[in-house]
Tab-separated table of C-alpha atoms and ligand atoms in Angstrom:
chain	number	residue	atom	x	y	z
A	271	MET	CA	118.693	-8.131	89.197
A	272	PRO	CA	117.849	-4.860	90.608
A	273	SER	CA	120.166	-2.109	90.475
A	274	SER	CA	122.212	-1.032	93.625
A	275	LYS	CA	120.275	2.040	93.684
A	276	THR	CA	117.011	0.291	93.784
A	277	GLN	CA	118.750	-1.641	96.746
A	278	THR	CA	119.997	1.136	98.282
A	279	THR	CA	116.390	2.899	97.996
A	280	ARG	CA	115.062	-0.329	99.611
A	281	ASP	CA	117.462	-0.170	102.663
A	282	ARG	CA	116.540	3.255	103.143
A	283	ASN	CA	112.965	2.665	103.203
A	284	LEU	CA	113.613	-0.052	105.675
A	285	ALA	CA	115.613	2.056	107.933
A	286	LYS	CA	112.989	4.806	107.729
A	287	ILE	CA	110.367	1.937	108.597
A	288	PHE	CA	112.497	0.844	111.740
A	289	VAL	CA	113.121	4.199	113.115
A	290	ALA	CA	109.607	5.581	112.145
A	291	LEU	CA	107.851	2.705	114.003
A	292	PRO	CA	109.201	2.804	117.551
A	293	LEU	CA	109.068	6.763	117.407
A	294	LEU	CA	105.710	6.516	116.593
A	295	VAL	CA	104.966	4.167	119.219
A	296	THR	CA	107.101	6.498	121.887
A	297	ILE	CA	105.058	9.437	120.884
A	298	ILE	CA	101.608	7.645	121.172
A	299	LEU	CA	103.166	6.309	124.562
A	300	ALA	CA	104.272	9.582	125.713
A	301	ALA	CA	100.944	11.115	125.087
A	302	LEU	CA	99.125	8.321	126.887
A	303	ARG	CA	101.343	8.608	129.856
A	304	ALA	CA	100.816	12.428	130.107
A	305	VAL	CA	96.994	11.589	130.143
A	306	ALA	CA	97.572	8.966	132.875
A	307	GLY	CA	100.239	11.109	134.697
A	308	SER	CA	100.650	7.679	136.792
A	309	MET	CA	103.598	5.370	137.650
A	310	LEU	CA	101.947	2.671	135.910
A	311	GLY	CA	102.144	4.578	132.754
A	312	GLY	CA	105.772	5.021	133.090
A	313	VAL	CA	106.305	1.422	133.666
A	314	GLY	CA	104.214	0.568	130.704
A	315	LEU	CA	106.272	3.044	128.562
A	316	LEU	CA	109.331	1.432	129.500
A	317	ALA	CA	108.237	-1.839	128.950
A	318	LEU	CA	106.837	-1.254	125.633
A	319	VAL	CA	110.126	0.438	124.412
A	320	TYR	CA	112.165	-2.678	125.818
A	321	CYS	CA	109.647	-5.152	123.926
A	322	GLY	CA	110.026	-2.676	120.703
A	323	ALA	CA	113.589	-2.838	120.844
A	324	ARG	CA	113.770	-6.840	121.414
A	325	MET	CA	111.320	-6.923	118.400
A	326	ALA	CA	113.344	-4.801	116.171
A	327	VAL	CA	116.523	-6.648	117.104
A	328	ALA	CA	114.719	-9.822	116.224
A	329	LEU	CA	113.539	-8.761	112.949
A	330	ARG	CA	116.830	-7.042	111.868
A	331	GLY	CA	116.939	-7.544	108.264
A	332	TRP	CA	113.289	-8.541	107.666
A	333	THR	CA	112.032	-6.908	104.282
A	334	PRO	CA	108.406	-6.171	104.252
A	335	ARG	CA	106.718	-8.345	101.461
A	336	PHE	CA	105.943	-4.835	99.202
A	337	LEU	CA	109.764	-4.202	99.201
A	338	ARG	CA	110.791	-7.818	98.163
A	339	ARG	CA	112.383	-8.950	95.037
A	340	PRO	CA	110.766	-10.984	92.808
A	341	ARG	CA	110.439	-14.489	93.905
A	342	ALA	CA	112.284	-15.796	90.857
A	343	THR	CA	115.187	-13.533	91.460
A	344	ARG	CA	115.691	-14.185	95.012
A	345	LEU	CA	115.832	-17.980	94.375
A	346	LYS	CA	118.477	-17.411	92.017
A	347	ARG	CA	120.376	-15.150	94.344
A	348	GLU	CA	119.615	-17.627	97.067
A	349	GLY	CA	120.977	-20.558	95.235
A	350	ARG	CA	124.297	-18.528	94.266
A	351	CYS	CA	125.072	-18.017	97.633
A	352	ILE	CA	125.418	-21.870	98.281
A	353	ARG	CA	128.842	-22.763	96.593
A	354	GLY	CA	128.120	-26.457	96.258
A	355	ALA	CA	125.840	-29.110	96.881
A	356	ALA	CA	123.744	-29.715	99.894
A	357	LEU	CA	123.063	-32.484	102.287
A	358	VAL	CA	120.011	-32.679	104.088
A	359	THR	CA	118.832	-35.213	106.856
A	360	GLY	CA	115.166	-36.448	107.674
A	361	CYS	CA	113.976	-35.177	104.067
A	362	THR	CA	111.164	-37.702	102.770
A	363	GLN	CA	108.551	-35.493	104.586
A	364	GLY	CA	107.452	-32.217	106.568
A	365	LEU	CA	110.423	-29.569	106.959
A	366	GLY	CA	113.022	-31.752	105.735
A	367	ARG	CA	111.181	-32.520	102.488
A	368	ALA	CA	110.564	-28.784	101.980
A	369	PHE	CA	114.423	-28.101	102.535
A	370	ALA	CA	115.213	-30.509	99.797
A	371	ARG	CA	112.626	-29.126	97.483
A	372	GLY	CA	113.572	-25.451	98.664
A	373	LEU	CA	117.683	-26.305	97.570
A	374	VAL	CA	116.612	-27.964	94.223
A	375	GLU	CA	114.176	-24.898	93.163
A	376	ARG	CA	117.334	-22.830	94.058
A	377	GLY	CA	119.335	-24.721	91.495
A	378	VAL	CA	121.378	-26.427	94.249
A	379	PRO	CA	122.187	-30.249	93.956
A	380	VAL	CA	120.880	-32.204	96.920
A	381	VAL	CA	122.197	-35.327	98.693
A	382	LEU	CA	119.068	-36.964	100.460
A	383	VAL	CA	119.511	-38.729	103.819
A	384	SER	CA	116.458	-40.515	105.629
A	385	ARG	CA	116.201	-43.931	106.970
A	386	ASP	CA	113.745	-45.242	104.005
A	387	GLN	CA	115.418	-46.397	100.429
A	388	THR	CA	112.076	-46.631	98.784
A	389	LYS	CA	110.763	-43.304	100.241
A	390	LEU	CA	114.142	-41.455	99.081
A	391	GLU	CA	113.923	-42.823	95.485
A	392	ALA	CA	110.249	-41.565	95.296
A	393	LEU	CA	111.282	-38.215	96.675
A	394	ALA	CA	114.201	-38.031	94.260
A	395	GLY	CA	111.813	-38.963	91.209
A	396	ASP	CA	109.129	-36.169	92.555
A	397	LEU	CA	111.873	-33.500	92.600
A	398	GLN	CA	113.137	-34.692	89.152
A	399	SER	CA	109.862	-34.613	87.660
A	400	GLU	CA	108.998	-31.242	89.081
A	401	PHE	CA	112.532	-29.760	88.377
A	402	PRO	CA	113.799	-31.690	85.555
A	403	ALA	CA	117.466	-29.957	85.915
A	404	ALA	CA	117.615	-31.269	89.671
A	405	SER	CA	120.597	-33.592	90.706
A	406	CYS	CA	119.748	-35.829	93.684
A	407	ARG	CA	121.681	-38.486	95.310
A	408	ILE	CA	120.651	-40.844	97.792
A	409	LEU	CA	122.012	-42.430	101.261
A	410	ALA	CA	119.727	-44.330	103.402
A	411	HIS	CA	120.584	-44.400	107.086
A	412	ASP	CA	118.905	-45.015	110.252
A	413	PHE	CA	119.919	-42.479	112.995
A	414	ALA	CA	118.385	-44.502	115.518
A	415	GLY	CA	120.352	-47.419	114.940
A	416	PRO	CA	124.008	-48.406	114.692
A	417	ALA	CA	126.183	-45.989	112.693
A	418	GLY	CA	128.112	-48.807	110.617
A	419	GLY	CA	130.122	-47.239	108.258
A	420	PHE	CA	127.379	-44.313	107.688
A	421	TYR	CA	129.868	-41.284	108.685
A	422	GLY	CA	132.624	-42.475	106.529
A	423	LYS	CA	130.274	-42.315	103.670
A	424	VAL	CA	129.036	-38.637	104.677
A	425	ALA	CA	132.638	-37.486	104.899
A	426	ASP	CA	133.510	-38.933	101.461
A	427	VAL	CA	129.920	-37.160	100.089
A	428	ILE	CA	131.003	-33.934	101.862
A	429	ARG	CA	134.621	-33.872	100.555
A	430	ARG	CA	133.380	-34.359	97.124
A	431	ASP	CA	131.273	-30.914	96.971
A	432	VAL	CA	129.042	-30.397	99.957
A	433	ALA	CA	128.823	-26.716	100.994
A	434	LEU	CA	125.551	-26.983	103.194
A	435	VAL	CA	124.704	-29.564	105.377
A	436	VAL	CA	121.100	-29.366	107.061
A	437	ASN	CA	120.856	-31.466	109.981
A	438	ASN	CA	117.079	-31.494	110.045
A	439	VAL	CA	116.349	-35.304	111.532
A	440	GLY	CA	114.523	-34.992	114.682
A	441	VAL	CA	111.687	-36.851	116.648
A	442	GLY	CA	109.090	-35.773	118.988
A	443	VAL	CA	106.204	-37.212	120.735
A	444	ASP	CA	102.906	-37.458	119.133
A	445	TYR	CA	101.029	-36.394	121.958
A	446	PRO	CA	101.641	-33.780	125.242
A	447	LEU	CA	102.718	-36.257	127.763
A	448	THR	CA	103.974	-36.011	131.331
A	449	HIS	CA	107.345	-36.986	132.333
A	450	ASP	CA	106.204	-40.304	133.882
A	451	GLU	CA	104.199	-41.166	130.973
A	452	LEU	CA	107.055	-40.930	128.430
A	453	ASP	CA	108.267	-44.495	128.318
A	454	GLU	CA	112.095	-45.084	128.281
A	455	SER	CA	112.584	-46.079	124.756
A	456	MET	CA	110.894	-42.863	123.267
A	457	LEU	CA	113.051	-40.821	125.525
A	458	GLU	CA	116.345	-42.807	124.552
A	459	ASN	CA	115.503	-42.304	120.617
A	460	MET	CA	114.808	-38.545	120.938
A	461	ILE	CA	118.235	-38.232	122.444
A	462	THR	CA	119.827	-40.579	120.121
A	463	VAL	CA	118.372	-38.900	116.882
A	464	ASN	CA	117.896	-35.405	117.880
A	465	CYS	CA	121.367	-34.662	119.864
A	466	CYS	CA	123.628	-37.481	119.230
A	467	ALA	CA	122.896	-37.708	115.511
A	468	THR	CA	123.426	-33.899	115.033
A	469	ALA	CA	126.403	-33.636	117.238
A	470	LYS	CA	127.921	-36.569	115.055
A	471	MET	CA	127.119	-35.073	111.616
A	472	CYS	CA	128.856	-31.748	112.755
A	473	ARG	CA	131.637	-33.798	114.069
A	474	VAL	CA	132.268	-35.085	110.523
A	475	ALA	CA	131.135	-32.057	108.444
A	476	LEU	CA	132.740	-29.003	110.334
A	477	PRO	CA	136.676	-29.691	109.442
A	478	LEU	CA	135.630	-30.642	105.896
A	479	LEU	CA	133.622	-27.575	105.201
A	480	ALA	CA	136.328	-25.593	106.732
A	481	GLU	CA	138.555	-26.581	103.554
A	482	ARG	CA	136.451	-24.554	101.575
A	483	GLY	CA	134.043	-22.335	103.903
A	484	GLY	CA	130.388	-23.679	104.525
A	485	THR	CA	127.464	-23.912	106.365
A	486	ILE	CA	125.488	-26.030	108.707
A	487	VAL	CA	122.026	-25.365	109.417
A	488	ASN	CA	120.853	-27.378	112.622
A	489	VAL	CA	116.914	-27.622	113.090
A	490	GLY	CA	116.067	-27.091	116.733
A	491	SER	CA	112.827	-25.914	118.266
A	492	GLY	CA	110.970	-22.960	119.675
A	493	SER	CA	109.982	-25.150	122.424
A	494	ALA	CA	113.874	-24.889	123.590
A	495	ALA	CA	113.503	-20.984	124.231
A	496	GLN	CA	111.249	-21.071	127.408
A	497	PRO	CA	109.674	-23.868	129.741
A	498	THR	CA	107.441	-26.196	127.488
A	499	PRO	CA	105.645	-28.669	129.821
A	500	TYR	CA	104.385	-32.155	128.328
A	501	LEU	CA	107.281	-31.663	125.912
A	502	SER	CA	110.123	-31.378	128.310
A	503	HIS	CA	112.356	-33.988	127.050
A	504	TYR	CA	111.923	-33.233	123.304
A	505	SER	CA	112.175	-29.232	124.189
A	506	ALA	CA	115.441	-30.355	126.046
A	507	THR	CA	116.857	-32.239	123.527
A	508	LYS	CA	116.464	-29.184	120.958
A	509	ALA	CA	118.188	-27.077	123.615
A	510	PHE	CA	121.117	-28.986	123.207
A	511	VAL	CA	120.780	-28.377	119.487
A	512	GLU	CA	120.410	-24.656	120.101
A	513	GLN	CA	123.390	-24.291	122.520
A	514	LEU	CA	125.686	-26.765	120.491
A	515	SER	CA	124.917	-24.465	117.464
A	516	ARG	CA	125.721	-21.540	119.304
A	517	SER	CA	129.154	-22.446	120.572
A	518	LEU	CA	130.217	-24.187	117.518
A	519	ASP	CA	129.351	-20.866	115.680
A	520	ARG	CA	131.627	-19.060	117.530
A	521	GLU	CA	134.287	-21.610	117.431
A	522	TRP	CA	134.419	-22.306	113.558
A	523	ARG	CA	133.194	-18.842	112.261
A	524	PRO	CA	137.114	-18.166	112.405
A	525	ARG	CA	137.599	-21.051	110.042
A	526	ASN	CA	135.043	-20.301	107.491
A	527	VAL	CA	132.128	-22.312	108.544
A	528	ARG	CA	128.861	-20.876	110.185
A	529	VAL	CA	126.573	-22.717	112.322
A	530	LEU	CA	123.091	-21.469	112.145
A	531	CYS	CA	120.116	-23.044	114.186
A	532	ALA	CA	116.984	-22.784	112.939
A	533	ALA	CA	114.321	-22.680	115.730
A	534	PRO	CA	110.859	-22.253	114.604
A	535	TYR	CA	107.688	-22.914	116.713
A	536	TYR	CA	104.757	-24.914	115.039
A	537	VAL	CA	104.958	-25.675	111.653
A	538	SER	CA	101.971	-27.089	109.433
A	539	SER	CA	103.916	-29.689	108.068
A	540	THR	CA	103.376	-33.571	108.941
A	541	GLY	CA	104.936	-32.776	112.503
A	542	LEU	CA	104.328	-33.461	116.168
A	543	TYR	CA	100.782	-31.978	115.991
A	544	LYS	CA	100.189	-31.737	112.237
A	545	ALA	CA	98.719	-28.387	112.594
A	546	ARG	CA	96.535	-26.926	110.052
A	547	ALA	CA	98.343	-23.722	108.518
A	548	SER	CA	97.467	-20.512	110.161
A	549	TRP	CA	99.361	-17.276	110.988
A	550	HIS	CA	101.274	-19.187	113.866
A	551	ALA	CA	101.935	-22.526	112.125
A	552	PRO	CA	102.929	-21.525	108.740
A	553	PRO	CA	103.717	-24.322	106.186
A	554	ALA	CA	107.110	-25.650	106.095
A	555	GLN	CA	108.315	-23.496	103.131
A	556	VAL	CA	107.776	-20.445	104.934
A	557	ILE	CA	110.171	-21.415	107.206
A	558	VAL	CA	112.727	-22.899	104.671
A	559	ASP	CA	112.350	-19.501	102.590
A	560	GLY	CA	113.548	-17.827	105.822
A	561	VAL	CA	116.414	-19.963	106.244
A	562	PHE	CA	117.714	-19.395	102.921
A	563	ALA	CA	116.732	-15.532	102.934
A	564	THR	CA	118.962	-15.506	106.479
A	565	LEU	CA	121.761	-17.144	104.759
A	566	SER	CA	121.754	-14.961	101.838
A	567	ASP	CA	121.625	-11.484	103.516
A	568	ALA	CA	124.897	-10.031	104.735
A	569	ARG	CA	122.810	-7.948	107.421
A	570	GLN	CA	121.712	-11.548	109.103
A	571	GLY	CA	125.228	-12.766	109.221
A	572	SER	CA	125.657	-12.457	112.960
A	573	PHE	CA	122.496	-14.425	113.616
A	574	GLU	CA	123.207	-17.736	115.538
A	575	VAL	CA	119.632	-18.715	116.437
A	576	ILE	CA	116.489	-17.759	114.026
A	577	ARG	CA	112.805	-18.699	114.167
A	578	ALA	CA	112.867	-18.084	110.180
A	579	CYS	CA	109.469	-16.264	109.998
A	580	THR	CA	108.358	-12.996	111.333
A	581	ALA	CA	105.133	-14.526	113.013
A	582	HIS	CA	107.574	-16.859	115.234
A	583	GLU	CA	110.075	-14.102	115.905
A	584	VAL	CA	107.147	-11.959	117.435
A	585	ILE	CA	105.868	-15.104	119.142
A	586	GLY	CA	109.386	-15.742	120.649
A	587	VAL	CA	109.537	-12.498	122.151
A	588	LEU	CA	106.053	-12.677	123.367
A	589	PHE	CA	106.551	-16.412	125.071
A	590	THR	CA	110.475	-15.565	126.298
A	591	SER	CA	111.048	-11.851	126.937
A	592	ILE	CA	107.012	-11.041	128.093
A	593	ALA	CA	105.644	-14.011	129.617
A	594	GLU	CA	108.751	-15.221	131.504
A	595	ASP	CA	109.403	-11.982	133.197
A	596	PRO	CA	107.475	-11.646	136.248
A	597	VAL	CA	106.734	-7.824	135.747
A	598	LEU	CA	105.880	-7.699	132.294
A	599	SER	CA	103.859	-10.889	132.330
A	600	SER	CA	101.715	-9.529	135.200
A	601	VAL	CA	100.704	-6.687	132.930
A	602	CYS	CA	100.365	-8.508	129.524
A	603	ALA	CA	98.850	-11.957	130.733
A	604	PRO	CA	95.429	-10.442	131.516
A	605	VAL	CA	95.497	-8.552	128.052
A	606	ALA	CA	96.089	-11.512	126.548
A	607	ARG	CA	93.341	-13.532	127.890
A	608	LEU	CA	90.823	-10.667	127.635
A	609	LEU	CA	91.700	-11.156	123.833
A	610	GLY	CA	91.293	-14.917	124.119
A	611	ALA	CA	94.975	-15.585	123.299
A	612	SER	CA	97.261	-17.531	125.290
A	613	GLY	CA	100.101	-15.571	127.008
A	614	SER	CA	102.861	-17.865	127.415
A	615	MET	CA	103.656	-21.255	126.284
A	616	VAL	CA	102.752	-22.783	129.320
A	617	GLU	CA	99.042	-21.976	128.638
A	618	VAL	CA	99.387	-23.227	124.812
A	619	MET	CA	100.862	-26.524	126.196
A	620	ALA	CA	98.117	-26.660	128.964
A	621	LYS	CA	95.256	-26.137	126.352
A	622	ALA	CA	97.042	-28.892	124.096
A	623	ARG	CA	97.264	-31.093	127.121
A	624	GLY	CA	93.648	-30.577	127.981
A	625	ARG	CA	92.647	-31.349	124.302
A	626	TYR	CA	94.391	-34.419	124.442
A	627	LEU	CA	93.160	-35.688	127.656
A	628	ALA	CA	89.597	-34.957	126.183
A	629	SER	CA	89.971	-36.856	123.065
A	630	SER	CA	91.595	-39.917	124.716
A	631	GLY	CA	89.004	-39.876	127.529
A	632	GLY	CA	91.236	-38.731	130.296
A	633	ARG	CA	93.624	-41.625	130.160
B	715	NAP	N1	107.002	-29.992	112.703
B	715	NAP	C1	107.223	-28.754	113.833
B	715	NAP	O1	106.007	-28.042	114.199
B	715	NAP	C2	108.546	-28.292	113.992
B	715	NAP	C3	108.679	-27.159	114.728
B	715	NAP	C4	110.094	-26.955	115.519
B	715	NAP	C5	110.947	-27.851	114.933
B	715	NAP	N2	110.815	-29.048	114.277
B	715	NAP	C6	111.960	-29.973	113.802
B	715	NAP	O2	111.954	-29.968	112.557
B	715	NAP	C7	112.460	-31.222	112.065
B	715	NAP	C8	111.514	-31.667	111.256
B	715	NAP	O3	110.490	-31.839	111.923
B	715	NAP	P1	108.974	-32.522	111.145
B	715	NAP	O4	107.655	-31.954	111.888
B	715	NAP	O5	109.184	-31.871	109.720
B	715	NAP	O6	109.433	-34.038	110.999
B	715	NAP	P2	108.517	-35.134	110.428
B	715	NAP	O7	107.441	-34.628	109.525
B	715	NAP	O8	108.175	-36.296	111.582
B	715	NAP	O9	109.675	-35.996	109.548
B	715	NAP	C9	110.845	-36.157	110.132
B	715	NAP	C10	111.777	-36.670	108.973
B	715	NAP	O10	112.961	-37.497	109.635
B	715	NAP	C11	112.984	-38.890	109.160
B	715	NAP	N3	113.506	-39.649	110.232
B	715	NAP	C12	112.505	-39.936	111.609
B	715	NAP	N4	113.547	-40.614	112.199
B	715	NAP	C13	114.521	-41.070	111.428
B	715	NAP	C14	115.563	-41.913	111.831
B	715	NAP	N5	115.889	-42.488	112.733
B	715	NAP	N6	116.829	-41.641	110.845
B	715	NAP	C15	116.639	-41.313	109.678
B	715	NAP	N7	115.701	-40.451	109.531
B	715	NAP	C16	114.859	-40.339	110.202
B	715	NAP	C17	111.690	-39.154	108.384
B	715	NAP	O11	111.781	-40.071	107.302
B	715	NAP	P3	111.351	-41.427	107.096
B	715	NAP	O12	110.347	-41.523	108.251
B	715	NAP	O13	110.980	-41.552	105.686
B	715	NAP	O14	112.390	-42.199	107.641
B	715	NAP	C18	111.076	-38.162	107.827
B	715	NAP	O15	111.649	-37.737	106.681
B	715	NAP	C19	112.856	-31.730	113.517
B	715	NAP	O16	114.347	-31.612	113.783
B	715	NAP	C20	111.895	-31.272	114.288
B	715	NAP	O17	112.100	-31.374	115.813
B	715	NAP	C21	109.461	-29.436	113.823
């Protein structure tokens, strides 16, 4: 464990970075404005100061890589912050699997919930062979089907020793589809799994977690933060998850339960688009690390919705505060286009839809 002196130095260095960066940007811009001496310069300056402030708030508590503690120390510290076992839904692949592995890696006992018993057993076996001290229990359930006695079993499991519930299970569409292309069963499945299952899990978990203090992490999506055409229904279900989390957090904080919504943009897991890892589609482990860092960092205790990685926090500010603002977007969109980048989620989805139509022969 680094000493409190090292911690204070680290915090001071961080404070310096956060004060120095906006100051530097402001000075450069003031100089530019003096040169340009125009109205446009003034508007640009204000816009950039505003965006800088938004970015600084979004990245509060973020520590540059060179100032971070060694990984093993961080894992131990984060594991100790979870005072009990953790239950993860939708855990046999993608983000859920990364959550399960991340918890075991931090020494936390896990309860694995997904719909396929065989896949769950295989996952528990994999975790146990990678981390011999791992403690894994499994519970098979299809969230799209009838509940049966499932929520009663969940209550028993949570009552026993669970301190963290990760409501990760979620389904989307395989391709960017228009409203009329999405068939009714897909729509119902999305609402049942993404909205009803999350709400029911929260309903069971909250009063039980309140008895000894605990946390719920609901997995939302960056698609809910701004208009996301061709993923309209999926993003709407995730907006439900986000709003539910925000309100439940305010309602249950006084009773010692935190409800955090982790809402990343694209993840290069086996998800919707099976994107390859890149700066904007990081591997699932990056998101999971970001969530545990947030949960264990007192400076981030007030966060209700996080993107869980720096690149996604920045994309979030670009796609919401800039691209959706009529004035800022008119300045920034041409710059983005000049750089060959997508300036908004609408553009990202239009391109994805174009690729889909091209690959499917225009159907
Ligand atoms: N991937 C992304 O880019 C991304 C971005 C933002 C947010 N998210 C959100 O992150 C979460 C995980 O996404 P992902 O891409 O990692 O998912 P994924 O790879 O498709 O995995 C989904 C998991 O959920 C389980 N599952 C699916 N339907 C289920 C059901 N009816 N009952 C029980 N378990 C079920 C699957 O298990 P079995 O098939 O073995 O049963 C699997 O383990 C979702 O909530 C998603 O909306 C994903």
